[in-house]
Coordinates of C-alpha atoms in Angstrom, one line a residue:
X1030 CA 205.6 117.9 253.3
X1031 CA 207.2 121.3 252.9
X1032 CA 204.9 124.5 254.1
X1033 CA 205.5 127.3 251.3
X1034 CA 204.4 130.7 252.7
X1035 CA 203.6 134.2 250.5
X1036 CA 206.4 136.0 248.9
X1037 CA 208.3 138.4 251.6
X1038 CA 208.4 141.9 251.2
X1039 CA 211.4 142.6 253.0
X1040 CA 214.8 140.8 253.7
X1041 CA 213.6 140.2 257.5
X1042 CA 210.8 138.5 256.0
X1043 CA 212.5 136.6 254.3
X1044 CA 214.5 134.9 256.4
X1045 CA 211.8 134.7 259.1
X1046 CA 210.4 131.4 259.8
X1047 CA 206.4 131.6 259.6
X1048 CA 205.1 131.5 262.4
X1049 CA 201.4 130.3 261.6
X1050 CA 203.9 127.1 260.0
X1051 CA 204.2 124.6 263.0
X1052 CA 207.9 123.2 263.1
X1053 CA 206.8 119.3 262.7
X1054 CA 204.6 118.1 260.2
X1055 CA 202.7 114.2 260.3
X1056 CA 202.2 112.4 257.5
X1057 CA 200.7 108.9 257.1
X1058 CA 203.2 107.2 255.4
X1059 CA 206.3 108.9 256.6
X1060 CA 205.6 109.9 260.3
X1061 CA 207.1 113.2 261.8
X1062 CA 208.4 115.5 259.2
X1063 CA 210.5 119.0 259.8
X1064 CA 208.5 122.0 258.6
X1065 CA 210.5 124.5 256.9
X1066 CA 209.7 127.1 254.3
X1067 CA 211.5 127.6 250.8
X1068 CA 213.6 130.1 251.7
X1069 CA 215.2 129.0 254.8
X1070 CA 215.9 125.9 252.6
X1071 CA 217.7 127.7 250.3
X1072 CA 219.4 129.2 252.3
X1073 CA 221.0 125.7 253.7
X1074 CA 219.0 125.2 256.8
X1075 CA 218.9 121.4 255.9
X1076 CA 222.5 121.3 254.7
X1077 CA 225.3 119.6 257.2
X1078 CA 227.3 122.1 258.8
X1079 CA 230.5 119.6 258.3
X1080 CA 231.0 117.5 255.3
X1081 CA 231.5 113.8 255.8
X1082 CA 234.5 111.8 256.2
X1083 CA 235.2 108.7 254.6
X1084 CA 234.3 105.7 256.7
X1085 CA 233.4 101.6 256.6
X1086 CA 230.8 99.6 257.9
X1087 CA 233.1 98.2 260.2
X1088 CA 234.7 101.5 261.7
X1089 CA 231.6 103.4 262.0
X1090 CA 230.0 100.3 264.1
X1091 CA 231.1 102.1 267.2
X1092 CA 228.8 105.0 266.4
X1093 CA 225.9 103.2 266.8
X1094 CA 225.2 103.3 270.6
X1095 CA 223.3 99.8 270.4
X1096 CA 227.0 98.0 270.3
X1097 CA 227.8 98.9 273.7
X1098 CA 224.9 96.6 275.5
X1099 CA 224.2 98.0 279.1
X1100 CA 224.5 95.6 281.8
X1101 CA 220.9 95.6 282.6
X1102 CA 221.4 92.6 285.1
X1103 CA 222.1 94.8 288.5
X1104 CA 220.5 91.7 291.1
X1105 CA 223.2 89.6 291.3
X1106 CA 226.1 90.1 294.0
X1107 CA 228.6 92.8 293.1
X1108 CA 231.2 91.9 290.8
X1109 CA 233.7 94.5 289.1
X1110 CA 233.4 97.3 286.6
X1111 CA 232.8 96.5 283.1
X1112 CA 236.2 98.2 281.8
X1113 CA 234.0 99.1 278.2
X1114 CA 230.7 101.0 279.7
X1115 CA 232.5 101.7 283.1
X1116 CA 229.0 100.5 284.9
X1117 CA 229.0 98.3 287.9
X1118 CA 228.5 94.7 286.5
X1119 CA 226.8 92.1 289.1
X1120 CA 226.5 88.8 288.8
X1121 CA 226.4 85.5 290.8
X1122 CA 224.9 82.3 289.4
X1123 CA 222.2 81.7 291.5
X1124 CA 219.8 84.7 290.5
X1125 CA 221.3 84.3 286.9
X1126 CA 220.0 80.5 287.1
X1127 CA 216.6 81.4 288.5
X1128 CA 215.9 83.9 286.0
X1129 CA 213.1 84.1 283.5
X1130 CA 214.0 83.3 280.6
X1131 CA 217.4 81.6 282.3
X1132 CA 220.8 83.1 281.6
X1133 CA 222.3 80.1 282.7
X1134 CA 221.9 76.1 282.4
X1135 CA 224.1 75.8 285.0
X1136 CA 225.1 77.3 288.3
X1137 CA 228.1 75.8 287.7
X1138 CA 231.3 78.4 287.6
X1139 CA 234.8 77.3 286.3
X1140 CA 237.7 79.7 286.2
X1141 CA 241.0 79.9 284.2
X1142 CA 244.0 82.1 285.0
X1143 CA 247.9 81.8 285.5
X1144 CA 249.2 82.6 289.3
X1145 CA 249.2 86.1 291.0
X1146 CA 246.3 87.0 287.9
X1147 CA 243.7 87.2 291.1
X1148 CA 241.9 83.9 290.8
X1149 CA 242.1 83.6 294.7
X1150 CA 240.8 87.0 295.5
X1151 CA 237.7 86.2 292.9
X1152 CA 236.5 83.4 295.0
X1153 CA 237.2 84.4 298.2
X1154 CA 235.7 87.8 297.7
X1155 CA 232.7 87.0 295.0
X1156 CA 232.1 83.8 295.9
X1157 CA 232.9 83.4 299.7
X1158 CA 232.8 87.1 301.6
X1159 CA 230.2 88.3 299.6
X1160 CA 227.9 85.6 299.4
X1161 CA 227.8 85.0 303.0
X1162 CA 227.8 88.2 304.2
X1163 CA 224.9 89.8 301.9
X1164 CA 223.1 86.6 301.0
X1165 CA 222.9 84.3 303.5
X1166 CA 223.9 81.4 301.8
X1167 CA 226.8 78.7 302.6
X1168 CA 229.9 77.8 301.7
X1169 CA 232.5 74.8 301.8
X1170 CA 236.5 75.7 300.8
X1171 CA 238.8 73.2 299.8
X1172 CA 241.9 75.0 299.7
X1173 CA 245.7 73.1 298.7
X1174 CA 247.8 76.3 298.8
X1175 CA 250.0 77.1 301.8
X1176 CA 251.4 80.1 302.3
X1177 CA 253.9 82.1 305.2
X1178 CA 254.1 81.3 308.8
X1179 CA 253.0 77.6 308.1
X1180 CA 249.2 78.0 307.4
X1181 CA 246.9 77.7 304.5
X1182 CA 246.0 80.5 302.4
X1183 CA 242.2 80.9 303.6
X1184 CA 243.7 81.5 307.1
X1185 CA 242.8 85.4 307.3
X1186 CA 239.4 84.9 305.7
X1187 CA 238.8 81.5 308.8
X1188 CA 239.9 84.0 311.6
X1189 CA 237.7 87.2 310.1
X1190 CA 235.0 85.1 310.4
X1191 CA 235.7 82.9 313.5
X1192 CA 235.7 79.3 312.2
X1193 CA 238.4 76.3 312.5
X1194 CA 240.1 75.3 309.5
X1195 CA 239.6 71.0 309.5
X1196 CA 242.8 70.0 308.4
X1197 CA 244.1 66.6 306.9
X1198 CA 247.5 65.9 307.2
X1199 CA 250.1 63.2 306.7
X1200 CA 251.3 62.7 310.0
X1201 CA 248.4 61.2 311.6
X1202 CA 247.5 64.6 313.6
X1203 CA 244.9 65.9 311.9
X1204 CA 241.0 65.4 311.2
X1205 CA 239.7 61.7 309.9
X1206 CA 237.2 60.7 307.0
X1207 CA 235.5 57.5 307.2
X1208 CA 234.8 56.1 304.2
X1209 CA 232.4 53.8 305.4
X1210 CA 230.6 56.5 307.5
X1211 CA 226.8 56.9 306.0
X1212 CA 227.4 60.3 307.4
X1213 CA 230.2 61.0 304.7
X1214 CA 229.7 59.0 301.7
X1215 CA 225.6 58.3 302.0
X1216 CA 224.3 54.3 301.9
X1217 CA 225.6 53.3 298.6
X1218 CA 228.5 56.4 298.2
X1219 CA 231.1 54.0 299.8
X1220 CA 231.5 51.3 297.1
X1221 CA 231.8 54.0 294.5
X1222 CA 234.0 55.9 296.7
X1223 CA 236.2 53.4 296.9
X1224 CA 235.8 51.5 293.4
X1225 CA 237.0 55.3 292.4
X1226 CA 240.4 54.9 294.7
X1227 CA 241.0 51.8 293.8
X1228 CA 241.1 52.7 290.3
X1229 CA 243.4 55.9 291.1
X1230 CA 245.6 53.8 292.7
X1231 CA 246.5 51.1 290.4
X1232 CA 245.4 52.7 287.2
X1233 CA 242.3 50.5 286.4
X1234 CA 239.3 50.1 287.2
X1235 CA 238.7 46.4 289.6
X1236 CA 237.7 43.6 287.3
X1237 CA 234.1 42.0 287.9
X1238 CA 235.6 39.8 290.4
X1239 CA 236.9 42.5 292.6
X1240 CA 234.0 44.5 292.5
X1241 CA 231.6 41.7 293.0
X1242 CA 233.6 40.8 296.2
X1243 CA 233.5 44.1 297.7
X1244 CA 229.7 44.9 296.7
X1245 CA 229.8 41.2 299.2
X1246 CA 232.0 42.3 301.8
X1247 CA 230.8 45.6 302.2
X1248 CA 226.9 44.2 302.9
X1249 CA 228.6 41.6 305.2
X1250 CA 230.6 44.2 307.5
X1251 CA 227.5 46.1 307.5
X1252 CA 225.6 43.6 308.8
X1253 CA 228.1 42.4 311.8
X1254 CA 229.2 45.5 313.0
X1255 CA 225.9 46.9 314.7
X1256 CA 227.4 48.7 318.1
X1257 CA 228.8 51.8 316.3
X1258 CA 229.8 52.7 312.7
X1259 CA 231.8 50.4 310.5
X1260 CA 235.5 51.3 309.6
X1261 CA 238.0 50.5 306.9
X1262 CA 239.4 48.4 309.0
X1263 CA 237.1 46.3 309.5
X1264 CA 236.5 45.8 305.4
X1265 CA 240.3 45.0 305.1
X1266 CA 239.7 41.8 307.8
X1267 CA 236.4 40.8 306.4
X1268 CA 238.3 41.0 302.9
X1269 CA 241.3 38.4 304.6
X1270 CA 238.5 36.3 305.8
X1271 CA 236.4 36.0 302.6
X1272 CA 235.2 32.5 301.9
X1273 CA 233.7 31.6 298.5
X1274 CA 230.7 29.6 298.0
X1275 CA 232.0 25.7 299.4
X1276 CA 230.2 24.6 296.0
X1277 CA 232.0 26.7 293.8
X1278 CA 234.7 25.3 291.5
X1279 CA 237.9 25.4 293.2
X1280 CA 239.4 27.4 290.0
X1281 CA 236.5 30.0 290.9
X1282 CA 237.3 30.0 294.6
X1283 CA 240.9 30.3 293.7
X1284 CA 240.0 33.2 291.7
X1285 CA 237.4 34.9 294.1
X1286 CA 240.2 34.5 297.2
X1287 CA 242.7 36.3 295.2
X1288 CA 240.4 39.2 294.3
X1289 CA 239.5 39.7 298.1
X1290 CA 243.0 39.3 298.9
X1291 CA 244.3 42.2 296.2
X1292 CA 241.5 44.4 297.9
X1293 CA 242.8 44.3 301.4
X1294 CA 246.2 45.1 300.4
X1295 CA 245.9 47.8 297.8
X1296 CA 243.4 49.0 300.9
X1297 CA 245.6 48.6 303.5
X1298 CA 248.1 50.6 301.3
X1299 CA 245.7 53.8 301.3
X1300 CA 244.9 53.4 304.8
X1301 CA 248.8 53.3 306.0
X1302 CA 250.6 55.5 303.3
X1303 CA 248.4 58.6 303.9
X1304 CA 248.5 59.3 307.5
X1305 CA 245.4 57.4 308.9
X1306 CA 243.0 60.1 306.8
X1307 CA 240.6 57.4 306.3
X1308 CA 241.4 55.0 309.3
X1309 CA 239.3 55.2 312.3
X1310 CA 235.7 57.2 313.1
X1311 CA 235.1 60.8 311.0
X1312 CA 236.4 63.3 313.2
X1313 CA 233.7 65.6 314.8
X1314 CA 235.0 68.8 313.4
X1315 CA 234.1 67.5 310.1
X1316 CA 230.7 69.0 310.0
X1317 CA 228.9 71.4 308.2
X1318 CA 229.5 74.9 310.1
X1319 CA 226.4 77.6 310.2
X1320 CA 228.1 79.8 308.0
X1321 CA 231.4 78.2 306.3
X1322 CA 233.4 74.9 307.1
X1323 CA 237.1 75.0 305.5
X1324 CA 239.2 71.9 304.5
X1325 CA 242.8 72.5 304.3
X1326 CA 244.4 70.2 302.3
X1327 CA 247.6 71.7 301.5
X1328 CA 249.5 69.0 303.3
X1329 CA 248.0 66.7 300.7
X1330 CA 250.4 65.2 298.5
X1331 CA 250.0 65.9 294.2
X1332 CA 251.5 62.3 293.6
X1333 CA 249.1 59.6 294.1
X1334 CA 245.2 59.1 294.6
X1335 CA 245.1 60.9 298.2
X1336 CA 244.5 64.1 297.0
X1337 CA 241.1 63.1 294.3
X1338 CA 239.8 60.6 296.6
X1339 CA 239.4 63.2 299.4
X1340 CA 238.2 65.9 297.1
X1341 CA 235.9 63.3 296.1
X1342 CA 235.1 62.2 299.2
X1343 CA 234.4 65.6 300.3
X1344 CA 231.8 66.2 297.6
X1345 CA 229.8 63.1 298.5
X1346 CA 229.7 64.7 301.7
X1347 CA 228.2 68.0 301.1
X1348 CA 225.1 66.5 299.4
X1349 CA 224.9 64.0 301.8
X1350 CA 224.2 67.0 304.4
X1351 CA 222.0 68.9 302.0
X1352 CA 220.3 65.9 301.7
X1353 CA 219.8 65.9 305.8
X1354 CA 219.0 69.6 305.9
X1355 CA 216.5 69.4 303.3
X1356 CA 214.8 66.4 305.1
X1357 CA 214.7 68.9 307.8
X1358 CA 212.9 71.7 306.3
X1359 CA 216.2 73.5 305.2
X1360 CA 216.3 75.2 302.0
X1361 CA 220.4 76.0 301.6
X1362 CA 222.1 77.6 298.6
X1363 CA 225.9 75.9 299.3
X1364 CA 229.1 76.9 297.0
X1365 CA 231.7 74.4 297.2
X1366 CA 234.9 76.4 296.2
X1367 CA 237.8 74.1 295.1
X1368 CA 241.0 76.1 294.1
X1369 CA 242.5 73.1 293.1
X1370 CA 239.8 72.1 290.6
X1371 CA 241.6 69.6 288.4
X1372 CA 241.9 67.6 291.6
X1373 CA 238.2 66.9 291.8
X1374 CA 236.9 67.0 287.9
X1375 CA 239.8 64.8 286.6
X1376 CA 239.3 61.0 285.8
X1377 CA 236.6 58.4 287.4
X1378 CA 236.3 61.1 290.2
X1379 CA 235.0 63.8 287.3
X1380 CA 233.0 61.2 285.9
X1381 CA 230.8 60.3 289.0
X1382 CA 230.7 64.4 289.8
X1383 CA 228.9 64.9 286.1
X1384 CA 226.7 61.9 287.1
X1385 CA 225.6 63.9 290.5
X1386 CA 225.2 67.3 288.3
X1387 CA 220.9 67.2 288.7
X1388 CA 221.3 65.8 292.1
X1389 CA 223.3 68.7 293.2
X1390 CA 221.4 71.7 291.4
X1391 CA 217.8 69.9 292.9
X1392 CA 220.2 69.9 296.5
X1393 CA 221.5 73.8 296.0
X1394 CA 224.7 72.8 295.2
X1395 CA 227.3 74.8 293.3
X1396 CA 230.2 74.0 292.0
X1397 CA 233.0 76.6 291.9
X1398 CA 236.8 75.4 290.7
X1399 CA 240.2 77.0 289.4
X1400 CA 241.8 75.4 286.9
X1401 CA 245.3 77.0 286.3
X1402 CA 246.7 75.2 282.8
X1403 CA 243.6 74.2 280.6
X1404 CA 245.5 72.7 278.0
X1405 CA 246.8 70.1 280.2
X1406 CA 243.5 68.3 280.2
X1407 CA 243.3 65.8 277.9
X1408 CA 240.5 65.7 275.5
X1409 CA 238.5 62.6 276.3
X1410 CA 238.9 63.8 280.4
X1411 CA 235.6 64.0 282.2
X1412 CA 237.0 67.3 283.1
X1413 CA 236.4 68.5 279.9
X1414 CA 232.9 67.6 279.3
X1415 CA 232.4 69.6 283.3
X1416 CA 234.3 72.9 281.9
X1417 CA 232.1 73.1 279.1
X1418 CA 228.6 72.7 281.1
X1419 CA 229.6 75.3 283.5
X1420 CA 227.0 78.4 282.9
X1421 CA 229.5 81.0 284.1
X1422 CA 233.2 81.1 283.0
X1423 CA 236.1 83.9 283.9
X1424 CA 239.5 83.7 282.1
X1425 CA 242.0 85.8 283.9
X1426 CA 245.5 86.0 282.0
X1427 CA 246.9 82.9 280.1
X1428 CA 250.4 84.0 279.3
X1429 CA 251.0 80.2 277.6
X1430 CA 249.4 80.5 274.0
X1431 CA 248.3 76.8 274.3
X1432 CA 246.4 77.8 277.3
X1433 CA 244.9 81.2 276.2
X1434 CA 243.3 78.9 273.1
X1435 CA 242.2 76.6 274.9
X1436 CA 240.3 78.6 277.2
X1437 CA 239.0 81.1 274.8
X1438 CA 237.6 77.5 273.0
X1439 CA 235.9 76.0 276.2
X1440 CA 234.1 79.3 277.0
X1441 CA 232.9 79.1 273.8
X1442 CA 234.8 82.6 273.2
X1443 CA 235.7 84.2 269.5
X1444 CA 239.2 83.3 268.5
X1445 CA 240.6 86.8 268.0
X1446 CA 240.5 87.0 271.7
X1447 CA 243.4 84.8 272.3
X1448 CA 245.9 87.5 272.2
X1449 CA 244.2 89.7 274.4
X1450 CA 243.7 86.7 277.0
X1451 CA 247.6 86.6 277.4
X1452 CA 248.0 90.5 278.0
X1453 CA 245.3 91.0 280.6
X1454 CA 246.7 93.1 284.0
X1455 CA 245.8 91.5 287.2
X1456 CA 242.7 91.9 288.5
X1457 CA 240.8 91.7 284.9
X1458 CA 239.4 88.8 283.1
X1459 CA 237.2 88.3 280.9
X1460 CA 233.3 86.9 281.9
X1461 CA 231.1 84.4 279.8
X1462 CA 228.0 83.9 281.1
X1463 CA 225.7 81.3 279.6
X1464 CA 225.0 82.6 275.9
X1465 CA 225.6 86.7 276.1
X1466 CA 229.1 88.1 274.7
X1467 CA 232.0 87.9 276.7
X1468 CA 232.5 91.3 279.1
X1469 CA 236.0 92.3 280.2
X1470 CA 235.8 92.9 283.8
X1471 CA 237.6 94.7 286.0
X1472 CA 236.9 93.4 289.9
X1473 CA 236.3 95.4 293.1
X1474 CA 237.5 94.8 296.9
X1475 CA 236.9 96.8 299.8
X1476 CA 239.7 97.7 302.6
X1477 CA 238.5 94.7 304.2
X1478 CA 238.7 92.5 301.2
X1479 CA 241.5 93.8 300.5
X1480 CA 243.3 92.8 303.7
X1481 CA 242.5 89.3 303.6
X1482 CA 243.5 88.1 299.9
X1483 CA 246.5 90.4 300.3
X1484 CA 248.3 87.1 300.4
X1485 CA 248.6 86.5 296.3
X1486 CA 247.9 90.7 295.5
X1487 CA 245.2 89.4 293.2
X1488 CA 242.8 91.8 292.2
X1489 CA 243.6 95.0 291.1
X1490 CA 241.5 98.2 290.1
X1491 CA 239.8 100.8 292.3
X1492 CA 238.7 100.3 295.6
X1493 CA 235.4 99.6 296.0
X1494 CA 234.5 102.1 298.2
X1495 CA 235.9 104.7 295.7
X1496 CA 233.1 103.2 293.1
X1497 CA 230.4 102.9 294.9

């Protein structure tokens, strides 16, 4: 509606708004309306003061201010600065997964990145200072890298927070898993424990004979071997000594003797060719610390079944302590951070950790690995099926193309970002969290942080305490 006033008598009139004409106007059906009388309209009130440029759809979507989303998720443990608002972004995947609605399905994170991109300073800073320090909650490291002056990598982050590294080793001197320990691998964790390194070992899975005769043999030593807690050792005997059934066939007792007989050597074999790890009692270092408990594991052979089996092993143990604590009254939120991740998710040991996933989320359990070359993972490998249930997912730079695609693919990611994935500095990556678009983040240390992942020089960026 346009307000149209008496003729003016003079030029000052006539430019002159009126002032009994209020400057909005309602109307029913089109709301607010700008009052105005005819002659400021002719004289180009409602006129542009710069013409128009010629434009698409897809340039001008950067003028509308709804494409840049704000974070709007500021409870979660500092993070970084998203590099495209320049706001704080925060995030862990506890308060994500306890949401409502959830962001996430999982807790689950997984990370991708070459070396030196700042994969180590993301979890020892995010995921490990941070989360202890301001939360409250636990943590459990496996770390494989060394690094100068003969000690593993998490060394400064052990001594900033006064707690012993447990270290397994090849020549017999350091800390001791039993495998048969219901401390370590719960009641019925040790035939799958070691139906898993069997497997590893010889590259199938035991036949129904073998497994039948240690399901057998385990329940026997067991049952004998009451004055203090059963070893490997003793399974490898009771395995030498195992009789058939007298009635049996003698072809079947031919064939069960020879099962029991391959058992106690290939076991014998993993008890004597990696340093006594899983001869003798458990060590008592090997316990869950009030804060943090670190297992360095960079003495650990790549070659072989060593290195799965006590990833593996290690696992079983963590909800077999959750378990105790909650019994106890204990409510824990525990990360276990594996840098080595393709150690633990890869074949029958990746299988059995997907089989524990709702165990582990009802125990408080998350799951936090680095994974540097995604595209080495086959397709049909457990790993695979673990990477893509994860409900957070960073990709740091992937300067392999095969790499970059496949870890743009198993975030779930558009594939135009592929080429930006191989040029990304250190200390930026980009962030999927469950279902929202991707961010490109770029993370934050302080002077302390800084000092104790100075090792790799991961993370780049400000300081934190300039940001804050």
């Amino acid at each position: 509606m346009t307000t149209v006033t008496d003729a003016p008598q003079t030029r000052e009139e006539l430019f002159a708004p009126d002032p009994l004409a209020p400057l909005w106007s309602w109307e029913p059906d089109r709301g607010y309306q700008i009052t105005v009388n005819r002659w400021q309209k002719s004289a180009g009130f409602l006129k542009a003061a710069v013409s128009g440029a010629i434009s698409t759809s897809r340039q001008t979507e950067i003028l509308n201010p709804a494409i840049i989303r704000s974070n709007a998720h500021d409870d979660g443990v500092l993070d970084g600065i998203d590099t495209m608002t320049g706001e704080l972004f925060h995030h862990d995947p506890v308060t994500a997964y306890r949401a409502f609605p959830r962001r996430v399905d999982s807790p689950n994170v997984c990370i991708f990145g070459d070396v030196g991109t700042g994969k180590s300073s993301l979890l020892k800073i995010v995921y490990l200072l941070r989360q202890l320090l301001l939360t409250g909650r636990r943590a459990v490291v496996i770390s494989k890298k060394m690094q100068g002056d003969n000690e593993d990598e998490y060394a400064p982050v052990a001594r900033l927070l006064n707690v012993k590294p447990v270290r397994l080793t090849l020549d017999g001197t350091g800390s001791r898993l039993n495998l048969l320990d219901p401390k370590v691998t719960g009641t019925k964790g040790p035939y799958a424990i070691l139906v898993d390194a069997l497997t590893l070992m010889s590259g199938k899975r035991p036949d129904k004979w073998a497994r039948q005769v240690l399901r057998r043999t385990l329940a026997t030593v067991y049952k004998d071997v009451k004055e203090r807690v059963p070893e490997l050792d003793d399974l490898i005997a009771e395995l030498y000594r195992h009789q058939p059934p007298a009635i049996a066939p003698q072809m079947i007792r031919d064939r069960i003797i020879t099962a029991a007989w391959g058992l106690a050597a290939e076991l014998e074999e993993l008890t004597e060719a990696y340093g006594g790890i899983f001869s003798g009692q458990t060590s008592p270092e090997v316990s869950l610390g009030r804060k943090l408990t670190i297992f360095d594991v960079s003495d650990l052979p790549e070659e072989g079944p060593v290195l799965s089996v006590v990833m593996s092993v290690i696992n079983t143990w963590v909800l077999e302590q959750l378990k105790a604590r909650r019994a106890e009254g204990h409510r824990d939120v525990l990360f276990l951070i594996v840098e080595e991740g393709w150690y633990l998710v890869r074949g029958p040991m990746g299988a059995r950790l997907r089989s524990n996933a709702r165990l582990s989320r009802a125990l408080g359990l998350i799951l936090v690995v680095a994974i540097h070359h995604p595209s080495d993972i086959p397709a049909d490998d457990p790993a695979i099926a673990f990477i893509q249930d994860a409900g957070t997912v960073y990709i740091y730079r992937q300067a392999r193309p095969a790499d970059a695609l496949a870890a743009v693919q198993l975030a779930g990611m558009h594939p135009d970002a592929v080429e930006y994935v191989q040029r990304l500095p250190k200390g930026e990556s980009y962030v999927k969290v469950g279902l929202e678009p991707e961010r490109r983040i770029r993370h934050l240390r302080s002077s302390i942080e800084e000092h104790v992942t100075d090792t790799d020089g991961g993370l780049g960026g400000q300081q934190l305490k300039d940001a804050a």
